[in-house]
mmCIF file of C-alpha atoms in Angstrom:
data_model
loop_
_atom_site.group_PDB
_atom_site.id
_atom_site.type_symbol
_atom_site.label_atom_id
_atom_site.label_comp_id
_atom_site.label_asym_id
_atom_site.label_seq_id
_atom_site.Cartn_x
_atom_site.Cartn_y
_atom_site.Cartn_z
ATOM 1 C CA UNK A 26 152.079 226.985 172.368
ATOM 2 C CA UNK A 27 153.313 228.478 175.427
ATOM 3 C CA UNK A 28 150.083 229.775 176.521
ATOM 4 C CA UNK A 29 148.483 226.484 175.701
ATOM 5 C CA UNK A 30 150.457 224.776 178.739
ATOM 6 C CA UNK A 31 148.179 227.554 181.465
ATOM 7 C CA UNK A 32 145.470 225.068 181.219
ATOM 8 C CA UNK A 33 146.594 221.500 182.217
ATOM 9 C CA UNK A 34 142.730 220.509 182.226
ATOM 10 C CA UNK A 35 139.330 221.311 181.650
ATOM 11 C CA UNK A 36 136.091 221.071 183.524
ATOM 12 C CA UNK A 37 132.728 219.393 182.170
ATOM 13 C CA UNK A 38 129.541 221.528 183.218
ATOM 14 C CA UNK A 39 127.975 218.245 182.228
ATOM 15 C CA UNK A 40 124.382 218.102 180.333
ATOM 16 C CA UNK A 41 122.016 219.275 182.637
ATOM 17 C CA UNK A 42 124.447 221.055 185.302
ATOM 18 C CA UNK A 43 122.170 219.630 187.835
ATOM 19 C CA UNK A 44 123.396 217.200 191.025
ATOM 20 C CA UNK A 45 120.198 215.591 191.669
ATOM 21 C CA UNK A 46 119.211 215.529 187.513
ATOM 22 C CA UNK A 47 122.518 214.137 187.094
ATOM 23 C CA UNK A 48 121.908 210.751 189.368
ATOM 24 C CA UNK A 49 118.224 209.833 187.115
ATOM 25 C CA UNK A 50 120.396 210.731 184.031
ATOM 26 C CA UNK A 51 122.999 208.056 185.326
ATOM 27 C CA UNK A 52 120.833 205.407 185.789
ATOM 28 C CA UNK A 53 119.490 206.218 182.296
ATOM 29 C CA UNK A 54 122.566 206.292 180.274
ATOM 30 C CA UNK A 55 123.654 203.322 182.108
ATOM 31 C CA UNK A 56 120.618 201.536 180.891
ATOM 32 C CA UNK A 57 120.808 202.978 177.371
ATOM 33 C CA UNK A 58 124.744 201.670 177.339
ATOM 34 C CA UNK A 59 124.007 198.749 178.430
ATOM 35 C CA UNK A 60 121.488 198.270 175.202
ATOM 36 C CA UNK A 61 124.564 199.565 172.955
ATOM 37 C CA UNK A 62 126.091 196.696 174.621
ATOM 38 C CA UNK A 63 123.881 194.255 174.015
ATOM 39 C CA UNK A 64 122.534 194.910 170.742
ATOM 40 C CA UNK A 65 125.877 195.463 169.065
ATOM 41 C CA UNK A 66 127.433 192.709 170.526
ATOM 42 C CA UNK A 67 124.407 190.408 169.006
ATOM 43 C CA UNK A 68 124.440 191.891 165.681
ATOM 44 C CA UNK A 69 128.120 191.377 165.763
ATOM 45 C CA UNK A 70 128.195 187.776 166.845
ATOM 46 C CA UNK A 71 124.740 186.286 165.091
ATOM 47 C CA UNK A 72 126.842 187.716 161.863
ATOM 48 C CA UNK A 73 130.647 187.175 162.021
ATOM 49 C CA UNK A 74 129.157 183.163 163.326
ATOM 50 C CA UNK A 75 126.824 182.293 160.551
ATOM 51 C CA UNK A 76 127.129 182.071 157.106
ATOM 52 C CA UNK A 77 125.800 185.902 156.889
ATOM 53 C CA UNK A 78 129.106 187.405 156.479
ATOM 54 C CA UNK A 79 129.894 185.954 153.415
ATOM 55 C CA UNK A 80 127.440 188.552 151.997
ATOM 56 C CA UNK A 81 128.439 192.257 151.772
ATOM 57 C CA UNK A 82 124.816 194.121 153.285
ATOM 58 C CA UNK A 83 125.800 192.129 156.687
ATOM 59 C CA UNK A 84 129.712 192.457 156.472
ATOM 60 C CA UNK A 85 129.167 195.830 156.279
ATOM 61 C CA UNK A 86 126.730 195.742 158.925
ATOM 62 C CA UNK A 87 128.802 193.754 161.118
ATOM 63 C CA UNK A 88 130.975 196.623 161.068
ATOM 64 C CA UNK A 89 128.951 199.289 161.387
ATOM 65 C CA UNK A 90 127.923 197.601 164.878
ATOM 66 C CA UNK A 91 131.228 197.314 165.906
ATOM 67 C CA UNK A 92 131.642 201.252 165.370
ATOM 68 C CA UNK A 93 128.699 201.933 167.098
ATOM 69 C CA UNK A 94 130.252 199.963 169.792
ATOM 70 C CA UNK A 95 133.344 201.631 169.995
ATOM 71 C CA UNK A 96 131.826 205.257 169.265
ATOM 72 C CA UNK A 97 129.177 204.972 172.579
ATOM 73 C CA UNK A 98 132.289 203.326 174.788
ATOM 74 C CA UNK A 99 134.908 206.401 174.106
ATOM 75 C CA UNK A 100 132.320 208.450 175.340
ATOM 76 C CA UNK A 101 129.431 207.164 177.837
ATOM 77 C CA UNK A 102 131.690 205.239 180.406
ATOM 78 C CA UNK A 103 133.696 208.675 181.107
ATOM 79 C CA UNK A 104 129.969 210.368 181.229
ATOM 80 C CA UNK A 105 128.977 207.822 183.761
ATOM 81 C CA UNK A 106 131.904 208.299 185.861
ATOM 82 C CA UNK A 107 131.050 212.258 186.189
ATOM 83 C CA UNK A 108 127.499 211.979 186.137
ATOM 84 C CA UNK A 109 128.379 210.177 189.726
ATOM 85 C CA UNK A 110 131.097 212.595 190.724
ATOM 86 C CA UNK A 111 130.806 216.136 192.222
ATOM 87 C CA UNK A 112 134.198 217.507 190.180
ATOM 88 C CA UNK A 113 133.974 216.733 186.384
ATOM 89 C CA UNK A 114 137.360 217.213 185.078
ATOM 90 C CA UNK A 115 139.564 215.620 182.707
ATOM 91 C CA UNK A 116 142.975 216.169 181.752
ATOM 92 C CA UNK A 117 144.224 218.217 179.024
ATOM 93 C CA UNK A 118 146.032 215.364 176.987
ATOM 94 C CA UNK A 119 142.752 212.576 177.930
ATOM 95 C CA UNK A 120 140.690 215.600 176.469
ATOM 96 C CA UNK A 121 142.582 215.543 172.889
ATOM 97 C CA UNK A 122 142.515 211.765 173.051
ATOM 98 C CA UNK A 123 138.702 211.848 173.375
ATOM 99 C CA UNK A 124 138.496 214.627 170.939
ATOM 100 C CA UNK A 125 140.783 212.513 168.210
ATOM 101 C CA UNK A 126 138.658 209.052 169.134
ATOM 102 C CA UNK A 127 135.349 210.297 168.964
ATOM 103 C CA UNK A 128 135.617 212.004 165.675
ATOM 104 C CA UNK A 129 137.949 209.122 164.393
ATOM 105 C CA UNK A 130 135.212 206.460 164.570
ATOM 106 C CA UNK A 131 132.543 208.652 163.844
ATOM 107 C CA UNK A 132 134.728 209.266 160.652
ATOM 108 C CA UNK A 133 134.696 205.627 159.988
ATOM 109 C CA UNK A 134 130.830 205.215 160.774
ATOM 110 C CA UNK A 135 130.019 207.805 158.081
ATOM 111 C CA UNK A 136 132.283 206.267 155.415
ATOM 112 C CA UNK A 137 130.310 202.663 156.218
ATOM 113 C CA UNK A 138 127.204 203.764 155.817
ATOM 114 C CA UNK A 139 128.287 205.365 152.771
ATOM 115 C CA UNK A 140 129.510 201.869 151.972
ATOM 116 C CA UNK A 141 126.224 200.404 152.727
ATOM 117 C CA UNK A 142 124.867 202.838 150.497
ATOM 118 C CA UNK A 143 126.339 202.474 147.659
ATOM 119 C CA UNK A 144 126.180 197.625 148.481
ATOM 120 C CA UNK A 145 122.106 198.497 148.113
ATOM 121 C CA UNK A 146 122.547 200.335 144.931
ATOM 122 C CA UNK A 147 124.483 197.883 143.034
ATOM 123 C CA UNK A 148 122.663 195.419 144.245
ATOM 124 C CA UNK A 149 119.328 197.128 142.995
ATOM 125 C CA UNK A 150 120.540 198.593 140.053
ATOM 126 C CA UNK A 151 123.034 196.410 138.585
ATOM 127 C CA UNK A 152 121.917 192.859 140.362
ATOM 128 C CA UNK A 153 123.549 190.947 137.604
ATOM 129 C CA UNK A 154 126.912 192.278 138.275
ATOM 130 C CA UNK A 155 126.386 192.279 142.025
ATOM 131 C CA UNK A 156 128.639 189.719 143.275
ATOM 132 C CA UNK A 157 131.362 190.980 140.482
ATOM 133 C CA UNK A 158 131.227 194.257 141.308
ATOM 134 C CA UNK A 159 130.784 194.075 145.516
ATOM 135 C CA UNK A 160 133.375 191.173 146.254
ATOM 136 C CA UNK A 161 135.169 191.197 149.173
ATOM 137 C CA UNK A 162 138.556 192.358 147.845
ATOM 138 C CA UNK A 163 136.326 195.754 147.327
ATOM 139 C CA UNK A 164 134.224 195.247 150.427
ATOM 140 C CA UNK A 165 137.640 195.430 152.799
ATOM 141 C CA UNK A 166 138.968 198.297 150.372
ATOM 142 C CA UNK A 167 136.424 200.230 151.495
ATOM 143 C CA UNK A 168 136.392 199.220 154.976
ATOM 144 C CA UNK A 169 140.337 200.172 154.808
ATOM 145 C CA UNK A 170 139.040 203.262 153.229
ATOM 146 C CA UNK A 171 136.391 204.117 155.733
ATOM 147 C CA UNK A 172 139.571 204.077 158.457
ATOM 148 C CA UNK A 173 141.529 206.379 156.435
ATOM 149 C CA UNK A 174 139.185 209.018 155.735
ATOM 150 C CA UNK A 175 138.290 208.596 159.458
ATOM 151 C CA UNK A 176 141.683 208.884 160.497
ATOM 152 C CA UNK A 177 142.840 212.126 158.301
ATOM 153 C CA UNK A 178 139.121 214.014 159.048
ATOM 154 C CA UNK A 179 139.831 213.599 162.928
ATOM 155 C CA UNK A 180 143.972 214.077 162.938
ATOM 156 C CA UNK A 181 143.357 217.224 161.051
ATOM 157 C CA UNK A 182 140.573 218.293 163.625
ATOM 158 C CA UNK A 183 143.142 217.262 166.207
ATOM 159 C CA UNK A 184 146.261 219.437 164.699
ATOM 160 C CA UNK A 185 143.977 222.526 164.224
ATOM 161 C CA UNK A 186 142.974 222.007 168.112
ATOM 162 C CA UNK A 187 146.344 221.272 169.386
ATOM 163 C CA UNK A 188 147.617 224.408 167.392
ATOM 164 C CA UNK A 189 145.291 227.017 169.469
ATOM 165 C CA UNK A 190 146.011 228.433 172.638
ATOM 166 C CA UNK A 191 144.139 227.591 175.806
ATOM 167 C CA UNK A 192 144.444 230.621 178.862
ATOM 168 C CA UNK A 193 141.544 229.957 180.631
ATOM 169 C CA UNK A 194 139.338 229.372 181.698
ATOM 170 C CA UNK A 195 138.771 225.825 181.444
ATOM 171 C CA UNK A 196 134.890 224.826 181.800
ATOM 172 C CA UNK A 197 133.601 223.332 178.638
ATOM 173 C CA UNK A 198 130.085 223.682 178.755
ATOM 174 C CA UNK A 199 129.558 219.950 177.373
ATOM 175 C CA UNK A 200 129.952 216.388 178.445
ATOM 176 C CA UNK A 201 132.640 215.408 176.291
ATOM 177 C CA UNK A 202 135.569 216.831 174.502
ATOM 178 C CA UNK A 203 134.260 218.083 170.896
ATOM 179 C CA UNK A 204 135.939 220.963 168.805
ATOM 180 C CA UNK A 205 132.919 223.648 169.219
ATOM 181 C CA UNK A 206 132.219 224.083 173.018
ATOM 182 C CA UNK A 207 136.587 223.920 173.135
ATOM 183 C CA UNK A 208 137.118 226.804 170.614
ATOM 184 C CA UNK A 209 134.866 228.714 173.434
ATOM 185 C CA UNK A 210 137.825 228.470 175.090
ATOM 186 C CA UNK A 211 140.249 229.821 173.174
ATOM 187 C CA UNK A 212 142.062 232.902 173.699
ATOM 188 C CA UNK A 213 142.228 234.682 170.463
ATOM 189 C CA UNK A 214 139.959 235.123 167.374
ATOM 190 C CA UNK A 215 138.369 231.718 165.799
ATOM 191 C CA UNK A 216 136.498 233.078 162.650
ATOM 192 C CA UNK A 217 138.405 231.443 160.857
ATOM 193 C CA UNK A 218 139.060 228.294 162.320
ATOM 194 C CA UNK A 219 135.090 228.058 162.989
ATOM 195 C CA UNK A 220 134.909 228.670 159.036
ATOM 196 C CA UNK A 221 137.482 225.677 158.817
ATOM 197 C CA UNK A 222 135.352 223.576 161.523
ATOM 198 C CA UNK A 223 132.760 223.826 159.638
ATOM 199 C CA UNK A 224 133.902 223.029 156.451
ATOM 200 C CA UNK A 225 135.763 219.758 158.195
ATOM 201 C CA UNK A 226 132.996 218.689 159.754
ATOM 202 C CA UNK A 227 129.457 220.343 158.458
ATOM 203 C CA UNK A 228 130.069 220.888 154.474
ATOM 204 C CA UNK A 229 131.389 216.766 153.999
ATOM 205 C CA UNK A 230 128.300 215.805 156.220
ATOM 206 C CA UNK A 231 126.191 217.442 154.410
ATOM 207 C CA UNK A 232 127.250 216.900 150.998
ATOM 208 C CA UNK A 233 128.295 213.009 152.046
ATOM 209 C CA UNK A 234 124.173 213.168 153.217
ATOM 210 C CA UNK A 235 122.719 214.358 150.017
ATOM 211 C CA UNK A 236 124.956 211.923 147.989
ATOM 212 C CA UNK A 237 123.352 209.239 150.252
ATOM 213 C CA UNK A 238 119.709 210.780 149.854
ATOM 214 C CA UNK A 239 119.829 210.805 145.792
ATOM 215 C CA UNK A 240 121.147 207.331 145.655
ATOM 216 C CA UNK A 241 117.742 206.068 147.558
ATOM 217 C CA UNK A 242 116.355 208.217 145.311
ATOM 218 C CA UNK A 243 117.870 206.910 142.180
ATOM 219 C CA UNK A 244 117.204 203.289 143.819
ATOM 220 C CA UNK A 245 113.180 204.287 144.280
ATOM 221 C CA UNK A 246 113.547 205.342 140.260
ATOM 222 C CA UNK A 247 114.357 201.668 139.121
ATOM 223 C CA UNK A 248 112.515 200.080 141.695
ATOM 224 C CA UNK A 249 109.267 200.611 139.382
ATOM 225 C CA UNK A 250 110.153 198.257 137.191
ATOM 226 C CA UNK A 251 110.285 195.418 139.464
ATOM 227 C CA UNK A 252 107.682 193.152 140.497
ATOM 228 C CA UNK A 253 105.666 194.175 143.901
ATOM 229 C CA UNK A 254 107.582 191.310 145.845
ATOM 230 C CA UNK A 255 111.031 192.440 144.958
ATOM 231 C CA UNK A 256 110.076 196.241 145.981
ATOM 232 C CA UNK A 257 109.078 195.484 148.863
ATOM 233 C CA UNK A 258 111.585 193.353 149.820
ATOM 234 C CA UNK A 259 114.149 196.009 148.590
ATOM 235 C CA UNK A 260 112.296 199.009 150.195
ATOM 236 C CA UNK A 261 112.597 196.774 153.427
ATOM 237 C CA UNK A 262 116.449 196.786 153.388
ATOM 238 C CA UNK A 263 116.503 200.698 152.133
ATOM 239 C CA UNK A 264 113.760 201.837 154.425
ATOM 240 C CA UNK A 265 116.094 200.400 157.534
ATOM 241 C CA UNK A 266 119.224 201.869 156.353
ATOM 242 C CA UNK A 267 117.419 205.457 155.642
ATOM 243 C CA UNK A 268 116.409 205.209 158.839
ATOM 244 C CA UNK A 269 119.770 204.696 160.491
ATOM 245 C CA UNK A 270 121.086 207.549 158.453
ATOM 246 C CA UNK A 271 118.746 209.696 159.125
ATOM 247 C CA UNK A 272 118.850 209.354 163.001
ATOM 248 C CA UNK A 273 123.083 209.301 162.580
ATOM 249 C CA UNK A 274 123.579 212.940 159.836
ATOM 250 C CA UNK A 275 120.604 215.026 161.197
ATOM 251 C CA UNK A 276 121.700 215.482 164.555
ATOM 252 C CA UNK A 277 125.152 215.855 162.860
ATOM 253 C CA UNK A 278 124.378 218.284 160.442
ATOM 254 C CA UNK A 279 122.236 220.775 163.061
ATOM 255 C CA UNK A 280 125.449 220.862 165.591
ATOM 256 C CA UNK A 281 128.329 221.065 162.983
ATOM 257 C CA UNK A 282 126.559 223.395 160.680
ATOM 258 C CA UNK A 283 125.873 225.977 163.393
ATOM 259 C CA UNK A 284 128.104 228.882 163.756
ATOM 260 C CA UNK A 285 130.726 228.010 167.235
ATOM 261 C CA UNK A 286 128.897 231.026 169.394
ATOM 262 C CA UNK A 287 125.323 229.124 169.186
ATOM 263 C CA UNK A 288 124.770 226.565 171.731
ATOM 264 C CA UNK A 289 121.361 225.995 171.046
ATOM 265 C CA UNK A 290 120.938 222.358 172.640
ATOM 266 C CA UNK A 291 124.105 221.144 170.968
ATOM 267 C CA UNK A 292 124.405 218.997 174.144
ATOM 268 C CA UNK A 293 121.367 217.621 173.783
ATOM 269 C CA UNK A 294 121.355 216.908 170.633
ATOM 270 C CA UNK A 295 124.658 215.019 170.481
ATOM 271 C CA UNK A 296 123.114 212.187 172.837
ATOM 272 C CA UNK A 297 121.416 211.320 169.836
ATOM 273 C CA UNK A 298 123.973 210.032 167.589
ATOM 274 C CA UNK A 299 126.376 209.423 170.228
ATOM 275 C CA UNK A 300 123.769 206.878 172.371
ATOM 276 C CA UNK A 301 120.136 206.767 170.531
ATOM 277 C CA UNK A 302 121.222 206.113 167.066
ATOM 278 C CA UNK A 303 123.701 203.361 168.395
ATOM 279 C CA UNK A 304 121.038 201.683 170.631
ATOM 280 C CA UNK A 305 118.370 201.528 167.851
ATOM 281 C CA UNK A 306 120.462 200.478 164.834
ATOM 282 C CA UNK A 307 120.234 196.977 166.037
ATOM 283 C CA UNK A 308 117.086 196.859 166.489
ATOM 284 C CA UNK A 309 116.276 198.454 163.222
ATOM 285 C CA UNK A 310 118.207 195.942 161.528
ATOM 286 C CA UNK A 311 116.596 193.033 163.181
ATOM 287 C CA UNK A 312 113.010 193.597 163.177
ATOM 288 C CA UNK A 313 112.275 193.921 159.868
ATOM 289 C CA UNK A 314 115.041 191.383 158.302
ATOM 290 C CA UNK A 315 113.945 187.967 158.723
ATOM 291 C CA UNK A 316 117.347 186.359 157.820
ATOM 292 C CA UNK A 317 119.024 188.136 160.906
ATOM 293 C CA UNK A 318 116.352 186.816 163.091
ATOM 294 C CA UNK A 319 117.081 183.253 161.660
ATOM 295 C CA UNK A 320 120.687 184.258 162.238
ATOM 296 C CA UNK A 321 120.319 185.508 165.338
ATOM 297 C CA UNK A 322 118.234 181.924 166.808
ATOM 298 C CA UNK A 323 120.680 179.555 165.475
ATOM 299 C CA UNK A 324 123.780 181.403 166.631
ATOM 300 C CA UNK A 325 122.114 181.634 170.262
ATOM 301 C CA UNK A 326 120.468 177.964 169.873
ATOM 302 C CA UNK A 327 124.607 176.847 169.321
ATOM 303 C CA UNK A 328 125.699 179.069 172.124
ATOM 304 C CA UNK A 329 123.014 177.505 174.796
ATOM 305 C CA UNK A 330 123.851 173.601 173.263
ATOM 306 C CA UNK A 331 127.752 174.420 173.758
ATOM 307 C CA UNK A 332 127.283 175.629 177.546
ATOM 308 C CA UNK A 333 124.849 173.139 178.297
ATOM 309 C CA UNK A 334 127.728 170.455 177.191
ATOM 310 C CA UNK A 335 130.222 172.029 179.263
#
């Protein structure tokens, strides 16, 4: 632990390691935070107002846009900050924070979708029992669930971390604080903490991603006995939500599965679930569901009558 104290903070090469790159790529994550922004904050408001929340595909929803929300803003408004700045540093401690954060809600993301999963299976599988079966006693014990497995997956990410030793030097060859570019850092062997940073992080995505890819699976199986209306409005919620997990565990899977010593566009590739995914959930929620559009008027149709009567 004494040798962990040398470094008191590290130094972000940043994305493109480019001064005049790093002003257009300002202006463009500003714009894509922005959309986080308002997106989320739509989805979260058109549901938690209307009568949609009662039902368990939006309460689930509802929170999956406030993760999104919270995953994008522990990491983009620090990113701003040093895509404007000449010196990218950030403090030893405000590093561990970010790592613990980041993988905390991303925890709780993957959980929810898992959630959301396994709402549009009983729902499609066992509709008679639907309302028994998802009620929202269960829908908050998984929510509360979601949090814990977050929390545990990213405070054991955080002991392993806090338990290596740091000598220099100090650039991390990323934009944020995440466990692979930092155990470049380290100054002894990490075979087997890689091997453990992998199995944290890579093995439960995957496996947590081929759970979610044979329930669609088993969902497309008794979808064929069900008239052509009610498959297509049931491949309409599944299509969106395949989608969303898609664009969220790929991305996830390629960086975390990798062995620690290949880069290979890791930073790159992290935008996407860290700011793409988050900016086109809501969208990919909303075009294609006609309730959240009907949702979505009346809550904003309230919000323009109440201002106009102040």
């Amino acid at each position: 632990m004494e040798n962990q104290k040398n470094v008191t903070e590290f130094i972000f090469l940043g994305i493109w390691e480019n001064q005049k790159i790093d002003l257009l790529l300002f202006f463009l994550f500003l714009l894509c935070y922005l959309a986080v922004l308002v997106g989320n904050v739509t989805i979260f408001l058109s549901i938690t107002c209307s009568h949609l929340i009662e039902k368990p595909m939006y309460y689930f929803l509802c929170h999956l846009s406030l993760m999104d929300l919270c995953y994008t803003s522990s990491v983009v408004p620090r990113l701003l900050r040093d895509l404007a700045a000449e010196r990218k540093s950030i403090s030893y401690n405000s590093c561990m924070t970010q790592l613990f954060t980041a993988h905390l809600l991303a925890g709780v993301e993957i959980f929810i979708l898992v959630s959301m999963a396994l709402d549009r299976y009983v729902a499609i599988v066992k509709p008679l029992h639907y309302m028994i079966i998802m009620d929202r006693k269960r829908c908050n014990v998984l929510i509360a669930l979601a949090w814990g497995v977050g929390f545990w997956h990213s405070l054991a990410l955080l002991l392993m971390v806090l338990s290596l030793p740091f000598c220099g030097p100090n650039q991390i060859n990323h934009y944020l604080c995440d466990v692979k570019p930092l155990l470049k850092l380290v100054c002894k062997d990490i075979h087997v903490v890689s091997i453990l940073v992998i199995a944290n992080s890579g093995m439960v995505v995957v496996v947590i991603f081929l759970v979610l890819m044979v329930s669609y699976i088993l969902i497309l199986y008794h979808l064929r006995t069900r008239s052509s209306a009610g498959r297509r409005k049931a491949l309409s919620t599944c299509s969106s939500h395949v989608m969303v997990v898609v664009l969220f565990f790929v991305p996830c899977i390629y960086i975390y599965m990798l062995p620690t010593g290949n880069e290979s566009r890791d930073k790159e590739i992290s935008v996407c679930y860290i700011v793409i995914a988050p900016m086109l959930n809501p969208l990919i929620y909303t075009l294609r569901n006609v309730e959240m559009k009907i949702a979505m008027c009346k809550v904003w149709s309230q919000i323009k009558t109440h201002s106009k009567l102040k």
